[in-house]
Coordinates of C-alpha atoms and ligand atoms in Angstrom, one line a residue:
X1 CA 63.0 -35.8 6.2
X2 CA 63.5 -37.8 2.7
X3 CA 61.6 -37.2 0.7
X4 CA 59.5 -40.2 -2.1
X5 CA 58.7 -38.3 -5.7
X6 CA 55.6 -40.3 -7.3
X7 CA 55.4 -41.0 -10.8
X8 CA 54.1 -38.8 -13.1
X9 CA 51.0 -41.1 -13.4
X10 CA 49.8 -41.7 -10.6
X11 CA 47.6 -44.6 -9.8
X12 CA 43.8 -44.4 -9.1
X13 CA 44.4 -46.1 -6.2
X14 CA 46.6 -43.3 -4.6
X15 CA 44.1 -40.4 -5.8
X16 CA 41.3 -42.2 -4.6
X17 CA 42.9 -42.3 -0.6
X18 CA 44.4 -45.7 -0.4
X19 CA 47.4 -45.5 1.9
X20 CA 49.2 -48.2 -0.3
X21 CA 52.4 -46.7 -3.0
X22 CA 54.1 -49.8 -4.5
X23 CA 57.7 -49.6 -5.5
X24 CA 56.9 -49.4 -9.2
X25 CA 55.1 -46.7 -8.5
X26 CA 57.8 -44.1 -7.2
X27 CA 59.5 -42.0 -9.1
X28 CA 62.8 -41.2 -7.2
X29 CA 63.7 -40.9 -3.4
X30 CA 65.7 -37.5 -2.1
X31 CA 67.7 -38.4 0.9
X32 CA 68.4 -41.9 2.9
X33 CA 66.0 -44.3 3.1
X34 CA 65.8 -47.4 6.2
X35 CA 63.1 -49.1 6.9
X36 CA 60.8 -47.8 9.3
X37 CA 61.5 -43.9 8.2
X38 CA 58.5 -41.3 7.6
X39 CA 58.9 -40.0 4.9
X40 CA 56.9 -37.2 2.4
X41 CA 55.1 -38.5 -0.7
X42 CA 55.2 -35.8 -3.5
X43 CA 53.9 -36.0 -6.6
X44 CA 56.4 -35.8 -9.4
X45 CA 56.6 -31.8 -9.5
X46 CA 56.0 -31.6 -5.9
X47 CA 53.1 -31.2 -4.7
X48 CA 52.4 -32.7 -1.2
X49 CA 50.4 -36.0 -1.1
X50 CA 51.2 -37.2 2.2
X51 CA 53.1 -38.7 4.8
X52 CA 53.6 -42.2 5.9
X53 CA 56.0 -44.9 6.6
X54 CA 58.6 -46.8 4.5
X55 CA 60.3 -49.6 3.8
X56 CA 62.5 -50.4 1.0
X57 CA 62.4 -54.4 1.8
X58 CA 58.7 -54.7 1.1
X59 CA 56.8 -54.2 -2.1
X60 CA 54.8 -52.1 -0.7
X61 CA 57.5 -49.0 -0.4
X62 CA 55.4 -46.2 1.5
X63 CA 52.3 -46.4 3.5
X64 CA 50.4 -43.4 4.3
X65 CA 49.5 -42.5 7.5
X66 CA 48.0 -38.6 7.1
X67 CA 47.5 -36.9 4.1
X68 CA 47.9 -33.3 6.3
X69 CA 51.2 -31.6 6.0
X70 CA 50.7 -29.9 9.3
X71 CA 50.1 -33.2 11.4
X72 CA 53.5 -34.9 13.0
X73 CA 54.2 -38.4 13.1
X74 CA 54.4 -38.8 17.2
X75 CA 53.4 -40.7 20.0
X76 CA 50.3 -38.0 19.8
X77 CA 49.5 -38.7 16.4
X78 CA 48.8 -42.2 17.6
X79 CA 47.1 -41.4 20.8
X80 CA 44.5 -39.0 18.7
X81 CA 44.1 -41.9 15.9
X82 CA 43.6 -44.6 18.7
X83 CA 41.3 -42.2 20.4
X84 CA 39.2 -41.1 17.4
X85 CA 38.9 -44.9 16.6
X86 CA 37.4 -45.9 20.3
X87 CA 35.3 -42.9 19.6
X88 CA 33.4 -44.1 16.3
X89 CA 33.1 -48.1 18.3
X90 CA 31.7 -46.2 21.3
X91 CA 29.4 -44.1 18.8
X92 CA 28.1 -47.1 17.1
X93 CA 27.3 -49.3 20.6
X94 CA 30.7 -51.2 20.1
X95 CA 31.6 -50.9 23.6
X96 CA 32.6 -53.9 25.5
X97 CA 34.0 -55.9 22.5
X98 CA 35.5 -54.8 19.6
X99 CA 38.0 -54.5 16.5
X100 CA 39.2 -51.0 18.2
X101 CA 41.8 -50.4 14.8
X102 CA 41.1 -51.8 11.3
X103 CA 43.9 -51.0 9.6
X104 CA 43.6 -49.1 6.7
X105 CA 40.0 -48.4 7.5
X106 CA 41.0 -46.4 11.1
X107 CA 44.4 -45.1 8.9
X108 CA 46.8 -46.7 10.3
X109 CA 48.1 -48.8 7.8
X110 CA 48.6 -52.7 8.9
X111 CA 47.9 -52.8 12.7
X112 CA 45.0 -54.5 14.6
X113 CA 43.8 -54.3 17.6
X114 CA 40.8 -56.0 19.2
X115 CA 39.6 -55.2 22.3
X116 CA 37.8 -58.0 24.6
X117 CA 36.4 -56.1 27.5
X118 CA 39.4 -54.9 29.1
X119 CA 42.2 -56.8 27.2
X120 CA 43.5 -55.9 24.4
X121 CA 45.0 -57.8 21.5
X122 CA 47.6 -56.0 18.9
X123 CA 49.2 -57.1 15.5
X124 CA 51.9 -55.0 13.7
X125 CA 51.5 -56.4 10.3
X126 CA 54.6 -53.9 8.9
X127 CA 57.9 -53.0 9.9
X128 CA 57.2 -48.8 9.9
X129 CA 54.1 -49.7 12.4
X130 CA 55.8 -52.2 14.2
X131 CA 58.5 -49.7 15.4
X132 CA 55.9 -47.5 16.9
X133 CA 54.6 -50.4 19.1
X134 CA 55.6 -48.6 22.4
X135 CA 53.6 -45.3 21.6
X136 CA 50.5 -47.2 20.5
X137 CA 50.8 -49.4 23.9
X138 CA 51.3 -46.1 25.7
X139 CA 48.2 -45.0 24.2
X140 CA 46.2 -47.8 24.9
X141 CA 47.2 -47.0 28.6
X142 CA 46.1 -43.8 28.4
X143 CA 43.2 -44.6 27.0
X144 CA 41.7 -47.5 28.7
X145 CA 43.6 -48.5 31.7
X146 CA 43.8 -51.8 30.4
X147 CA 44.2 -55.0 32.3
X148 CA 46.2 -56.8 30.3
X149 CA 48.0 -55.9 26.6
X150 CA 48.8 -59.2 24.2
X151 CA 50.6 -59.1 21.2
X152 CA 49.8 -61.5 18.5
X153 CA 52.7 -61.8 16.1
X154 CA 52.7 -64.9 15.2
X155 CA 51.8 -64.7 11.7
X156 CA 54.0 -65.3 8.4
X157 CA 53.1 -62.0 6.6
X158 CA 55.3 -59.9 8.9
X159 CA 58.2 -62.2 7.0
X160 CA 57.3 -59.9 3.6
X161 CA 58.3 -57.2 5.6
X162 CA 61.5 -58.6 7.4
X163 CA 59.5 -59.0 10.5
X164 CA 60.3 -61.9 12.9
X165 CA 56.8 -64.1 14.0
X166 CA 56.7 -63.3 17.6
X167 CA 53.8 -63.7 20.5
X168 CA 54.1 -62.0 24.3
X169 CA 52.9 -60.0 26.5
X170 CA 52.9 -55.9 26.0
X171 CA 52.0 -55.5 29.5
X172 CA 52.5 -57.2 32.8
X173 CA 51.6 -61.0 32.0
X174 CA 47.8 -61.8 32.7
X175 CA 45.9 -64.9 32.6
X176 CA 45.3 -65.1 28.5
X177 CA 42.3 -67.4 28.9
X178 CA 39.7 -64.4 29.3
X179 CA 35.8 -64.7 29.1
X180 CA 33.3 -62.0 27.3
X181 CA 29.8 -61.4 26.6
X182 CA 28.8 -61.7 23.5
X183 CA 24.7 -61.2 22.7
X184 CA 24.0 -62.3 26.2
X185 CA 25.8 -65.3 25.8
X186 CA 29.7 -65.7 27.3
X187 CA 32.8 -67.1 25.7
X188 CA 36.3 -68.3 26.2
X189 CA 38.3 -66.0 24.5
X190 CA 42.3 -67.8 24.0
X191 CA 44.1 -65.3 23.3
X192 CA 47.8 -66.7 23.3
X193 CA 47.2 -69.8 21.3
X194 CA 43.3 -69.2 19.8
X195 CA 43.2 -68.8 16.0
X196 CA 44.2 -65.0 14.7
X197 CA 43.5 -62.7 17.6
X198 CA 41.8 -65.3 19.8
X199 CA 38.1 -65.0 18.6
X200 CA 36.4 -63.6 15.6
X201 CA 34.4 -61.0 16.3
X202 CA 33.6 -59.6 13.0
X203 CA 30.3 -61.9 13.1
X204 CA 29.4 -60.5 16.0
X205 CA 26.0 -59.3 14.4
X206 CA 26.0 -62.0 12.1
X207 CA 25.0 -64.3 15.0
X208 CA 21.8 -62.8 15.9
X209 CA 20.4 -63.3 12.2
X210 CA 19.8 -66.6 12.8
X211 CA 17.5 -66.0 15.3
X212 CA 14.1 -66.8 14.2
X213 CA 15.5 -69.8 11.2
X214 CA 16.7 -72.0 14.3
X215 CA 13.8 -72.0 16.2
X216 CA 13.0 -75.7 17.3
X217 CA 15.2 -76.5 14.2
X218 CA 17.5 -79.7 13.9
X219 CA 21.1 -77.3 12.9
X220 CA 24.7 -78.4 11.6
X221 CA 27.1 -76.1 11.5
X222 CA 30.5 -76.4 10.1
X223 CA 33.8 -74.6 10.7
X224 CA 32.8 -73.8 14.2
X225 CA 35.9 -72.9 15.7
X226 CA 34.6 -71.4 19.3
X227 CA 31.0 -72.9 18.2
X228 CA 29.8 -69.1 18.4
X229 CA 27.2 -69.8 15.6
X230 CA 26.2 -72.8 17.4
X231 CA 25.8 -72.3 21.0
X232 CA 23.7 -69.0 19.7
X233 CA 21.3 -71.5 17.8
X234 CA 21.1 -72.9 20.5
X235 CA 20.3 -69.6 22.6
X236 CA 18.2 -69.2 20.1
X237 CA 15.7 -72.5 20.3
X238 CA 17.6 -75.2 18.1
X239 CA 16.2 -78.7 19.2
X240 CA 19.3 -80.3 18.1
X241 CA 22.8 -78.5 17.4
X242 CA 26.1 -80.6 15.6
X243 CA 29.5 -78.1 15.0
X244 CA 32.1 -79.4 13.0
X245 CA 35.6 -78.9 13.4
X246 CA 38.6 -79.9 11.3
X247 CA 41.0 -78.8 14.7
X248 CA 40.7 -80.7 18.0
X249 CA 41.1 -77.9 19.9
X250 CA 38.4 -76.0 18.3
X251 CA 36.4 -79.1 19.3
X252 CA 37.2 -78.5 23.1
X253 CA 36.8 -74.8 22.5
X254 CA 34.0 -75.4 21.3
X255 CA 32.3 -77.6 24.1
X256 CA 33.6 -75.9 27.2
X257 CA 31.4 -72.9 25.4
X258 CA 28.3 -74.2 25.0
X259 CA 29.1 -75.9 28.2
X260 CA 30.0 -72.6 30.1
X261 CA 26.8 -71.6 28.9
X262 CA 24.2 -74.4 29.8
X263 CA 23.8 -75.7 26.5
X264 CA 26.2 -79.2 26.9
X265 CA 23.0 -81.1 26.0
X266 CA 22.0 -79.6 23.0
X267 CA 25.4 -78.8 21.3
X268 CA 27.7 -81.6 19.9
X269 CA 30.7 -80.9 18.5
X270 CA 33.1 -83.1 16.0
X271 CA 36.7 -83.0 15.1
X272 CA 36.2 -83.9 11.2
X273 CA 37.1 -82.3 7.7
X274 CA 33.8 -81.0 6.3
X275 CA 34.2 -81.7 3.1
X276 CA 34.3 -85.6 3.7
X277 CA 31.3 -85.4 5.8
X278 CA 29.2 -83.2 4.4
X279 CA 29.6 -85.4 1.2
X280 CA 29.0 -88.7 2.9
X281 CA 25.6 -87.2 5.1
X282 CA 24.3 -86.1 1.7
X283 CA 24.9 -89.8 0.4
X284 CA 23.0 -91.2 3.5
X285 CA 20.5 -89.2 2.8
X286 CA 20.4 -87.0 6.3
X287 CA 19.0 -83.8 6.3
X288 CA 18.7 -80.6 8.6
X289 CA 16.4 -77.8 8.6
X290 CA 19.7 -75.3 8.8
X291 CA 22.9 -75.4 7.8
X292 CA 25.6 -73.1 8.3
X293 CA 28.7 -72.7 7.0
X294 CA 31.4 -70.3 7.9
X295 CA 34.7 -71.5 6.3
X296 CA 38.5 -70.3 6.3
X297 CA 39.5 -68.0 3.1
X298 CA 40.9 -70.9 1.0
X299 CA 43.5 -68.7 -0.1
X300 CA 45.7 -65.4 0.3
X301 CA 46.3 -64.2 -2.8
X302 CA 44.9 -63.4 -6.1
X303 CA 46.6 -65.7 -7.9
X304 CA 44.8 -68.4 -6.3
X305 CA 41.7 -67.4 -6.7
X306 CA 40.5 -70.3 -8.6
X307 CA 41.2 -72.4 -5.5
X308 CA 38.9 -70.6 -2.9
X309 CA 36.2 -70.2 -5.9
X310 CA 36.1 -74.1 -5.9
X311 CA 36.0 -74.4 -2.4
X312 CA 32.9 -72.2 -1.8
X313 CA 31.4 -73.8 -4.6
X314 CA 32.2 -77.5 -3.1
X315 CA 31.1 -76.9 0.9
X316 CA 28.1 -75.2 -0.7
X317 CA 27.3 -77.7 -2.9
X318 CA 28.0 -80.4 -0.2
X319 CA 26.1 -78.3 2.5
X320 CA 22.8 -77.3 0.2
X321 CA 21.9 -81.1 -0.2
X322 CA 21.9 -81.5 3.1
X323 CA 19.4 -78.9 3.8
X324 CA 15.3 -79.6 4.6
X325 CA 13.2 -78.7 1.5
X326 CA 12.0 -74.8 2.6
X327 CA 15.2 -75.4 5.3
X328 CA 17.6 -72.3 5.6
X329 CA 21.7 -72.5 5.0
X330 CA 23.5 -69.9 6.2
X331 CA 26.6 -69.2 4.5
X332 CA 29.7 -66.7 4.9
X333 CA 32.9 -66.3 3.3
X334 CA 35.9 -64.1 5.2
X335 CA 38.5 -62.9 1.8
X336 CA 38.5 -60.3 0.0
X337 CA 39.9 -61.6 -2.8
X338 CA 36.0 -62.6 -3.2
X339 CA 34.0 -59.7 -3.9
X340 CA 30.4 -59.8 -2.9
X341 CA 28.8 -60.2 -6.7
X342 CA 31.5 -63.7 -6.4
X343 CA 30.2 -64.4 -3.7
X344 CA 26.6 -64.5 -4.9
X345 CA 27.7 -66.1 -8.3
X346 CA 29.4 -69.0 -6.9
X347 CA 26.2 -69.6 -4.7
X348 CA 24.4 -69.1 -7.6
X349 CA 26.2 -72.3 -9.6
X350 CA 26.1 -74.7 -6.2
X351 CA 22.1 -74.1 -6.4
X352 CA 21.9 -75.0 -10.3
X353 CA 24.1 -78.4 -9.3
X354 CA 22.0 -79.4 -6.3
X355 CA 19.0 -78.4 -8.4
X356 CA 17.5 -76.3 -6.0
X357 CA 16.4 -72.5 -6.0
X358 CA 17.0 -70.0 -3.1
X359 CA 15.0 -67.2 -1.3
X360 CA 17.8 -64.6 0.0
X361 CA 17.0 -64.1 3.6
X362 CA 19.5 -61.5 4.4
X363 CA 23.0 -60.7 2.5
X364 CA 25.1 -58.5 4.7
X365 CA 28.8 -58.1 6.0
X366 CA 30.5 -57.4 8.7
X367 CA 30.2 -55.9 11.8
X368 CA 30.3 -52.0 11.7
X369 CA 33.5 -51.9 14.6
X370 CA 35.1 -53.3 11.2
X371 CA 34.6 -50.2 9.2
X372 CA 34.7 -50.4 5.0
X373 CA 36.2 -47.2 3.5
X374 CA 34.7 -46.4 -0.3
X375 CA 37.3 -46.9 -2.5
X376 CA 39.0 -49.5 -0.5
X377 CA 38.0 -52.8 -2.0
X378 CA 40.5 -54.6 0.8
X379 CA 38.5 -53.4 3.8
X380 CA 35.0 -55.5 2.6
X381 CA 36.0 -58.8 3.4
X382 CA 33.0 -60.4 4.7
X383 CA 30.0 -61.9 3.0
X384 CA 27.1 -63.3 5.0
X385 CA 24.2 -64.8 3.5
X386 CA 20.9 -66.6 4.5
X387 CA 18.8 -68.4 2.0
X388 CA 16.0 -70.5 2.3
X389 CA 16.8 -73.6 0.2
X390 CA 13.3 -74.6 -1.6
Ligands
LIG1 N1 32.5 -70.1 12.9 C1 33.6 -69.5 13.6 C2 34.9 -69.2 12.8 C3 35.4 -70.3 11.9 S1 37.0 -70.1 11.4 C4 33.2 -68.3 14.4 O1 32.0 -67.9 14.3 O2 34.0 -67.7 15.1 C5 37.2 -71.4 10.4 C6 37.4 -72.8 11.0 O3 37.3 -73.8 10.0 C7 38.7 -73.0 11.8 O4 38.4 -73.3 13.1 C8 39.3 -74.2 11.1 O5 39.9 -75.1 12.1 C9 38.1 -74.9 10.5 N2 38.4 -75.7 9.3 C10 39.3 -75.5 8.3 N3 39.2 -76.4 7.3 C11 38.3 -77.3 7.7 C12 37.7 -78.5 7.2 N4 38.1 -79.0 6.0 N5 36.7 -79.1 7.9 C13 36.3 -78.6 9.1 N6 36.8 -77.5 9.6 C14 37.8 -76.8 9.0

């Protein structure tokens, strides 16, 4: 096996657990070295670190998969990390839907899967993890019995990795417009052409917060997507529900779910950009007693982190004015570029510019079958936060 010699120095980041060892971080490489290959990390005078995957096209050189010398990289290495994963969902109720592998946070480095009842969606975000595709769809098999396997490569990272984008099926083809249960309410999950894996459920628990705020409340909700948020307002007691879209087909989404559920009448949903709206209500002078927001990331990386800084700020901003004196606005924001304390700082400035001060409600992230590993700052993405707007 060839064999990657660290640096003498070696990075907090490495000590501290994260799978992650950057080019400029390796020392020198004993033996040949394709991409896709396991390989040994050693520190510079040898010592064993770990073993993961690499690839000399990507930036990222190695990714660790176990830091135990004894344990092979196999299909039953991936049937035992698979199976401790389900494990820790089933442990924490997560049973019917769920994020089954995080990542970095279930150790193994850049692949997802979510699991919607008995369909499962996969992602190999990296060429080493791609290559074991057929062991991890063997052990979903074994696993779960599943009705139907999807894979959702369609996404432009896998390029950083000299990965072609590339959707199918994994298993015999199924019909990929499923429906699950989420908090007693059902949804139309898409999973061949719906946004990421075909449904987020990383707010999962998110939605029930709102609960008691929407009661006989008058709600707008932007950045609906599958109008989740909404249709639970609704669920919930909302006298009057409007989701906003930028994407038509989130709009239909959207209404065949409230519709599927019985809430047609109450729920409206429009295909507009936010940000033009919002701004325009707020100069008519319409108000709401909740608002909620749950925008895209604004931006992937860290250089443009001024960008998605100014676009919390604005659709807070916009969407604070609009809010009912002693009204609540819900607001969440999905990167992890922005770290909580941001988070709260940015809301912080929209409330000094619409001149209005803020009760925190709840401040929490996301759903436990999306596990945050200490140490890890990439694994706590989501920020979800209720305020009362006084
Ligand atoms: N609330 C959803 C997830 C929203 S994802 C849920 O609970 O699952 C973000 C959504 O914002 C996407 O559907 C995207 O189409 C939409 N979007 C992006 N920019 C927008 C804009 N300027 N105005 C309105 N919607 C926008």
């Amino acid at each position: 096996m060839t064999t990657v010699y660290l640096k003498k120095k070696i990075s907090r980041r490495i000590e501290n657990g994260h799978p992650w060892v950057f080019a400029n971080e390796v020392g020198k490489v004993e033996g040949p070295l394709d991409g896709g290959d396991i390989v040994d990390l050693l520190t510079h005078d040898g010592k064993f670190v770990g073993r993961g995957y690499a690839n000399p096209r990507s930036q990222i050189l190695v990714r660790i998969l176990t830091r135990n010398r004894q344990e092979e990289i196999n299909e039953g290495f991936f049937l035992n990390r698979i199976s401790e994963a389900w494990r820790y969902r089933q442990q924490l109720g997560y049973t019917e839907n769920c994020r089954l592998i995080f990542g970095e946070a279930d150790f193994l480095p850049a692949l997802i899967i979510d699991k919607f009842n008995d369909y499962f969606v996969l992602q190999t975000l990296a060429l080493g993890i791609d290559i074991w595709k057929p062991a991890i769809v063997k052990a979903l098999e074994t696993i779960f019995q599943p009705k139907g396997i999807y894979e959702r490569n369609d996404v432009p990272v896998r390029e950083l990795e000299g990965l072609p984008q590339h959707k199918g099926f994994l298993s015999a083809p199924f019909d990929t417009n499923i429906i699950i249960n989420e908090n007693g309410l059902r949804f139309h999950v898409d999973v061949e052409n719906g946004q990421k894996t075909g449904y987020f459920l990383d707010q999962q628990d998110n939605r029930r917060a709102i609960q008691h705020i929407v009661k006989g409340a008058d709600v707008l909700g932007a950045f609906t997507y599958t109008g989740t948020f909404e249709i639970h307002a609704a669920h919930y007691g909302a006298k009057s529900v409007l989701g906003l879209d930028i994407s038509e087909s989130a709009v239909t989404q959207a209404t065949r779910n409230a519709e599927l559920n019985g809430y047609g009448d109450i729920c409206t949903f429009q295909a507009v950009n936010a940000f033009d709206v919002l701004k325009q209500w707020a100069k008519d002078g319409r108000q709401y007693d909740v608002v909620m927001l749950d925008p895209p990331a604004f931006t992937k990386s860290r250089e443009n982190i001024q960008k998605a800084i100014t676009g919390y700020k604005e659709i807070n901003l916009r969407g604070m004015k609009l809010v009912k004196k002693g009204g609540f606005l819900v607001t969440t924001s999905c990167t992890n570029l922005v770290q909580p304390e941001l988070f709260l700082e940015i809301i912080e400035m929209a409330a000094k510019d619409a001149k209005r001060t803020l009760r925190q409600v709840v401040f929490q992230t996301q759903a436990s079958d999306h596990p945050i590993i200490w140490g890890q700052e990439n694994t706590h993405y989501l920020k979800f936060l209720i305020v009362q707007v006084l």
